[in-house]
JSON list of C-alpha atoms in Angstrom, two decimals:
[
{"chain": "A", "resi": 1, "resn": "UNK", "atom": "CA", "xyz": [-123.95, 40.51, 4.31]},
{"chain": "A", "resi": 2, "resn": "UNK", "atom": "CA", "xyz": [-123.27, 38.51, 7.47]},
{"chain": "A", "resi": 3, "resn": "UNK", "atom": "CA", "xyz": [-120.84, 35.02, 6.11]},
{"chain": "A", "resi": 4, "resn": "UNK", "atom": "CA", "xyz": [-120.92, 33.58, 9.74]},
{"chain": "A", "resi": 5, "resn": "UNK", "atom": "CA", "xyz": [-123.51, 32.40, 11.59]},
{"chain": "A", "resi": 6, "resn": "UNK", "atom": "CA", "xyz": [-124.95, 34.14, 15.16]},
{"chain": "A", "resi": 7, "resn": "UNK", "atom": "CA", "xyz": [-123.21, 33.30, 18.56]},
{"chain": "A", "resi": 8, "resn": "UNK", "atom": "CA", "xyz": [-125.08, 31.14, 20.61]},
{"chain": "A", "resi": 9, "resn": "UNK", "atom": "CA", "xyz": [-125.66, 32.39, 24.00]},
{"chain": "A", "resi": 10, "resn": "UNK", "atom": "CA", "xyz": [-126.73, 29.32, 25.92]},
{"chain": "A", "resi": 11, "resn": "UNK", "atom": "CA", "xyz": [-129.84, 30.57, 27.71]},
{"chain": "A", "resi": 12, "resn": "UNK", "atom": "CA", "xyz": [-132.00, 28.30, 25.99]},
{"chain": "A", "resi": 13, "resn": "UNK", "atom": "CA", "xyz": [-130.50, 25.26, 27.57]},
{"chain": "A", "resi": 14, "resn": "UNK", "atom": "CA", "xyz": [-132.90, 24.42, 29.96]},
{"chain": "A", "resi": 15, "resn": "UNK", "atom": "CA", "xyz": [-135.34, 23.51, 27.13]},
{"chain": "A", "resi": 16, "resn": "UNK", "atom": "CA", "xyz": [-132.80, 21.62, 25.66]},
{"chain": "A", "resi": 17, "resn": "UNK", "atom": "CA", "xyz": [-132.97, 19.92, 29.17]},
{"chain": "A", "resi": 18, "resn": "UNK", "atom": "CA", "xyz": [-136.05, 19.23, 29.43]},
{"chain": "A", "resi": 19, "resn": "UNK", "atom": "CA", "xyz": [-136.35, 17.74, 26.14]},
{"chain": "A", "resi": 20, "resn": "UNK", "atom": "CA", "xyz": [-134.03, 15.23, 26.49]},
{"chain": "A", "resi": 21, "resn": "UNK", "atom": "CA", "xyz": [-135.12, 14.11, 30.24]},
{"chain": "A", "resi": 22, "resn": "UNK", "atom": "CA", "xyz": [-138.71, 14.03, 28.42]},
{"chain": "A", "resi": 23, "resn": "UNK", "atom": "CA", "xyz": [-136.87, 11.84, 25.42]},
{"chain": "A", "resi": 24, "resn": "UNK", "atom": "CA", "xyz": [-135.29, 9.64, 28.20]},
{"chain": "A", "resi": 25, "resn": "UNK", "atom": "CA", "xyz": [-137.85, 8.65, 30.60]},
{"chain": "A", "resi": 26, "resn": "UNK", "atom": "CA", "xyz": [-140.49, 8.14, 27.15]},
{"chain": "A", "resi": 27, "resn": "UNK", "atom": "CA", "xyz": [-137.56, 5.89, 26.91]},
{"chain": "A", "resi": 28, "resn": "UNK", "atom": "CA", "xyz": [-137.87, 3.95, 30.21]},
{"chain": "A", "resi": 29, "resn": "UNK", "atom": "CA", "xyz": [-141.08, 3.76, 29.42]},
{"chain": "A", "resi": 30, "resn": "UNK", "atom": "CA", "xyz": [-140.98, 1.17, 26.89]},
{"chain": "A", "resi": 31, "resn": "UNK", "atom": "CA", "xyz": [-138.42, 0.07, 27.90]},
{"chain": "A", "resi": 32, "resn": "UNK", "atom": "CA", "xyz": [-140.46, -1.09, 30.92]},
{"chain": "A", "resi": 33, "resn": "UNK", "atom": "CA", "xyz": [-142.88, -2.60, 28.61]},
{"chain": "A", "resi": 34, "resn": "UNK", "atom": "CA", "xyz": [-140.63, -4.18, 26.42]},
{"chain": "A", "resi": 35, "resn": "UNK", "atom": "CA", "xyz": [-138.61, -6.34, 29.60]},
{"chain": "A", "resi": 36, "resn": "UNK", "atom": "CA", "xyz": [-142.44, -6.80, 31.06]},
{"chain": "A", "resi": 37, "resn": "UNK", "atom": "CA", "xyz": [-143.53, -8.69, 27.91]},
{"chain": "A", "resi": 38, "resn": "UNK", "atom": "CA", "xyz": [-140.36, -10.39, 27.46]},
{"chain": "A", "resi": 39, "resn": "UNK", "atom": "CA", "xyz": [-139.76, -11.54, 30.91]},
{"chain": "A", "resi": 40, "resn": "UNK", "atom": "CA", "xyz": [-143.55, -13.32, 30.95]},
{"chain": "A", "resi": 41, "resn": "UNK", "atom": "CA", "xyz": [-141.66, -15.82, 28.60]},
{"chain": "A", "resi": 42, "resn": "UNK", "atom": "CA", "xyz": [-137.87, -15.83, 29.79]},
{"chain": "A", "resi": 43, "resn": "UNK", "atom": "CA", "xyz": [-136.07, -14.78, 32.93]},
{"chain": "A", "resi": 44, "resn": "UNK", "atom": "CA", "xyz": [-138.78, -13.50, 34.64]},
{"chain": "A", "resi": 45, "resn": "UNK", "atom": "CA", "xyz": [-137.24, -13.44, 37.73]},
{"chain": "A", "resi": 46, "resn": "UNK", "atom": "CA", "xyz": [-134.76, -10.44, 36.99]},
{"chain": "A", "resi": 47, "resn": "UNK", "atom": "CA", "xyz": [-136.75, -8.89, 33.74]},
{"chain": "A", "resi": 48, "resn": "UNK", "atom": "CA", "xyz": [-139.56, -8.61, 36.34]},
{"chain": "A", "resi": 49, "resn": "UNK", "atom": "CA", "xyz": [-138.26, -6.44, 38.66]},
{"chain": "A", "resi": 50, "resn": "UNK", "atom": "CA", "xyz": [-136.23, -4.18, 36.50]},
{"chain": "A", "resi": 51, "resn": "UNK", "atom": "CA", "xyz": [-139.36, -3.79, 33.94]},
{"chain": "A", "resi": 52, "resn": "UNK", "atom": "CA", "xyz": [-140.96, -2.82, 37.83]},
{"chain": "A", "resi": 53, "resn": "UNK", "atom": "CA", "xyz": [-137.97, -0.36, 38.60]},
{"chain": "A", "resi": 54, "resn": "UNK", "atom": "CA", "xyz": [-137.98, 1.06, 34.84]},
{"chain": "A", "resi": 55, "resn": "UNK", "atom": "CA", "xyz": [-141.73, 1.79, 35.11]},
{"chain": "A", "resi": 56, "resn": "UNK", "atom": "CA", "xyz": [-141.60, 3.19, 38.25]},
{"chain": "A", "resi": 57, "resn": "UNK", "atom": "CA", "xyz": [-139.01, 5.87, 37.42]},
{"chain": "A", "resi": 58, "resn": "UNK", "atom": "CA", "xyz": [-140.62, 7.20, 34.29]},
{"chain": "A", "resi": 59, "resn": "UNK", "atom": "CA", "xyz": [-144.36, 7.70, 35.44]},
{"chain": "A", "resi": 60, "resn": "UNK", "atom": "CA", "xyz": [-142.24, 9.36, 38.62]},
{"chain": "A", "resi": 61, "resn": "UNK", "atom": "CA", "xyz": [-140.38, 11.75, 35.93]},
{"chain": "A", "resi": 62, "resn": "UNK", "atom": "CA", "xyz": [-143.49, 12.45, 33.91]},
{"chain": "A", "resi": 63, "resn": "UNK", "atom": "CA", "xyz": [-143.42, 10.56, 31.17]},
{"chain": "A", "resi": 64, "resn": "UNK", "atom": "CA", "xyz": [-145.55, 10.55, 27.61]},
{"chain": "A", "resi": 65, "resn": "UNK", "atom": "CA", "xyz": [-146.04, 7.81, 27.11]},
{"chain": "A", "resi": 66, "resn": "UNK", "atom": "CA", "xyz": [-147.61, 7.30, 30.83]},
{"chain": "A", "resi": 67, "resn": "UNK", "atom": "CA", "xyz": [-150.04, 4.32, 29.41]},
{"chain": "A", "resi": 68, "resn": "UNK", "atom": "CA", "xyz": [-147.22, 2.40, 27.98]},
{"chain": "A", "resi": 69, "resn": "UNK", "atom": "CA", "xyz": [-144.98, 2.75, 31.39]},
{"chain": "A", "resi": 70, "resn": "UNK", "atom": "CA", "xyz": [-148.10, 0.93, 33.29]},
{"chain": "A", "resi": 71, "resn": "UNK", "atom": "CA", "xyz": [-148.60, -1.52, 31.35]},
{"chain": "A", "resi": 72, "resn": "UNK", "atom": "CA", "xyz": [-144.66, -1.74, 31.43]},
{"chain": "A", "resi": 73, "resn": "UNK", "atom": "CA", "xyz": [-145.53, -2.34, 35.25]},
{"chain": "A", "resi": 74, "resn": "UNK", "atom": "CA", "xyz": [-148.14, -4.74, 35.38]},
{"chain": "A", "resi": 75, "resn": "UNK", "atom": "CA", "xyz": [-146.28, -6.71, 33.36]},
{"chain": "A", "resi": 76, "resn": "UNK", "atom": "CA", "xyz": [-143.15, -6.55, 35.80]},
{"chain": "A", "resi": 77, "resn": "UNK", "atom": "CA", "xyz": [-145.70, -7.89, 38.53]},
{"chain": "A", "resi": 78, "resn": "UNK", "atom": "CA", "xyz": [-146.73, -10.35, 36.01]},
{"chain": "A", "resi": 79, "resn": "UNK", "atom": "CA", "xyz": [-143.56, -11.50, 35.69]},
{"chain": "A", "resi": 80, "resn": "UNK", "atom": "CA", "xyz": [-143.19, -11.97, 39.07]},
{"chain": "A", "resi": 81, "resn": "UNK", "atom": "CA", "xyz": [-146.45, -13.89, 39.57]},
{"chain": "A", "resi": 82, "resn": "UNK", "atom": "CA", "xyz": [-145.82, -15.82, 36.85]},
{"chain": "A", "resi": 83, "resn": "UNK", "atom": "CA", "xyz": [-142.38, -16.81, 38.53]},
{"chain": "A", "resi": 84, "resn": "UNK", "atom": "CA", "xyz": [-144.11, -17.52, 41.86]},
{"chain": "A", "resi": 85, "resn": "UNK", "atom": "CA", "xyz": [-147.47, -19.67, 40.24]},
{"chain": "A", "resi": 86, "resn": "UNK", "atom": "CA", "xyz": [-144.87, -21.94, 38.86]},
{"chain": "A", "resi": 87, "resn": "UNK", "atom": "CA", "xyz": [-142.33, -22.27, 41.45]},
{"chain": "A", "resi": 88, "resn": "UNK", "atom": "CA", "xyz": [-145.55, -23.49, 43.79]},
{"chain": "A", "resi": 89, "resn": "UNK", "atom": "CA", "xyz": [-146.26, -25.79, 41.26]},
{"chain": "A", "resi": 90, "resn": "UNK", "atom": "CA", "xyz": [-143.05, -27.45, 41.31]},
{"chain": "A", "resi": 91, "resn": "UNK", "atom": "CA", "xyz": [-141.90, -26.85, 44.76]},
{"chain": "A", "resi": 92, "resn": "UNK", "atom": "CA", "xyz": [-138.41, -25.58, 43.30]},
{"chain": "A", "resi": 93, "resn": "UNK", "atom": "CA", "xyz": [-136.56, -21.98, 42.26]},
{"chain": "A", "resi": 94, "resn": "UNK", "atom": "CA", "xyz": [-137.14, -22.28, 38.16]},
{"chain": "A", "resi": 95, "resn": "UNK", "atom": "CA", "xyz": [-139.74, -23.23, 36.18]},
{"chain": "A", "resi": 96, "resn": "UNK", "atom": "CA", "xyz": [-140.17, -24.88, 32.50]},
{"chain": "A", "resi": 97, "resn": "UNK", "atom": "CA", "xyz": [-142.17, -25.64, 30.07]}
]
């Protein structure tokens, strides 16, 4: 009968590190999607590039949510296109509805 838990030898650290890394990239993919979607409405000059960067990093690291990262990338680009379209319409550095 053993009363204490067996000692952990530390050989399983690579599996834990990979699991945390994948979780981080999945979070980046979701964050890029949310920020890209939000950027269509407000602060697209800031949220668009952040969404593009997060999506690029998530795709480069091999996220399991590849579709969500691609949507975030597309929405980030759309944010910047919306900004350019509205800026050219009224010849200012900002836009409003």
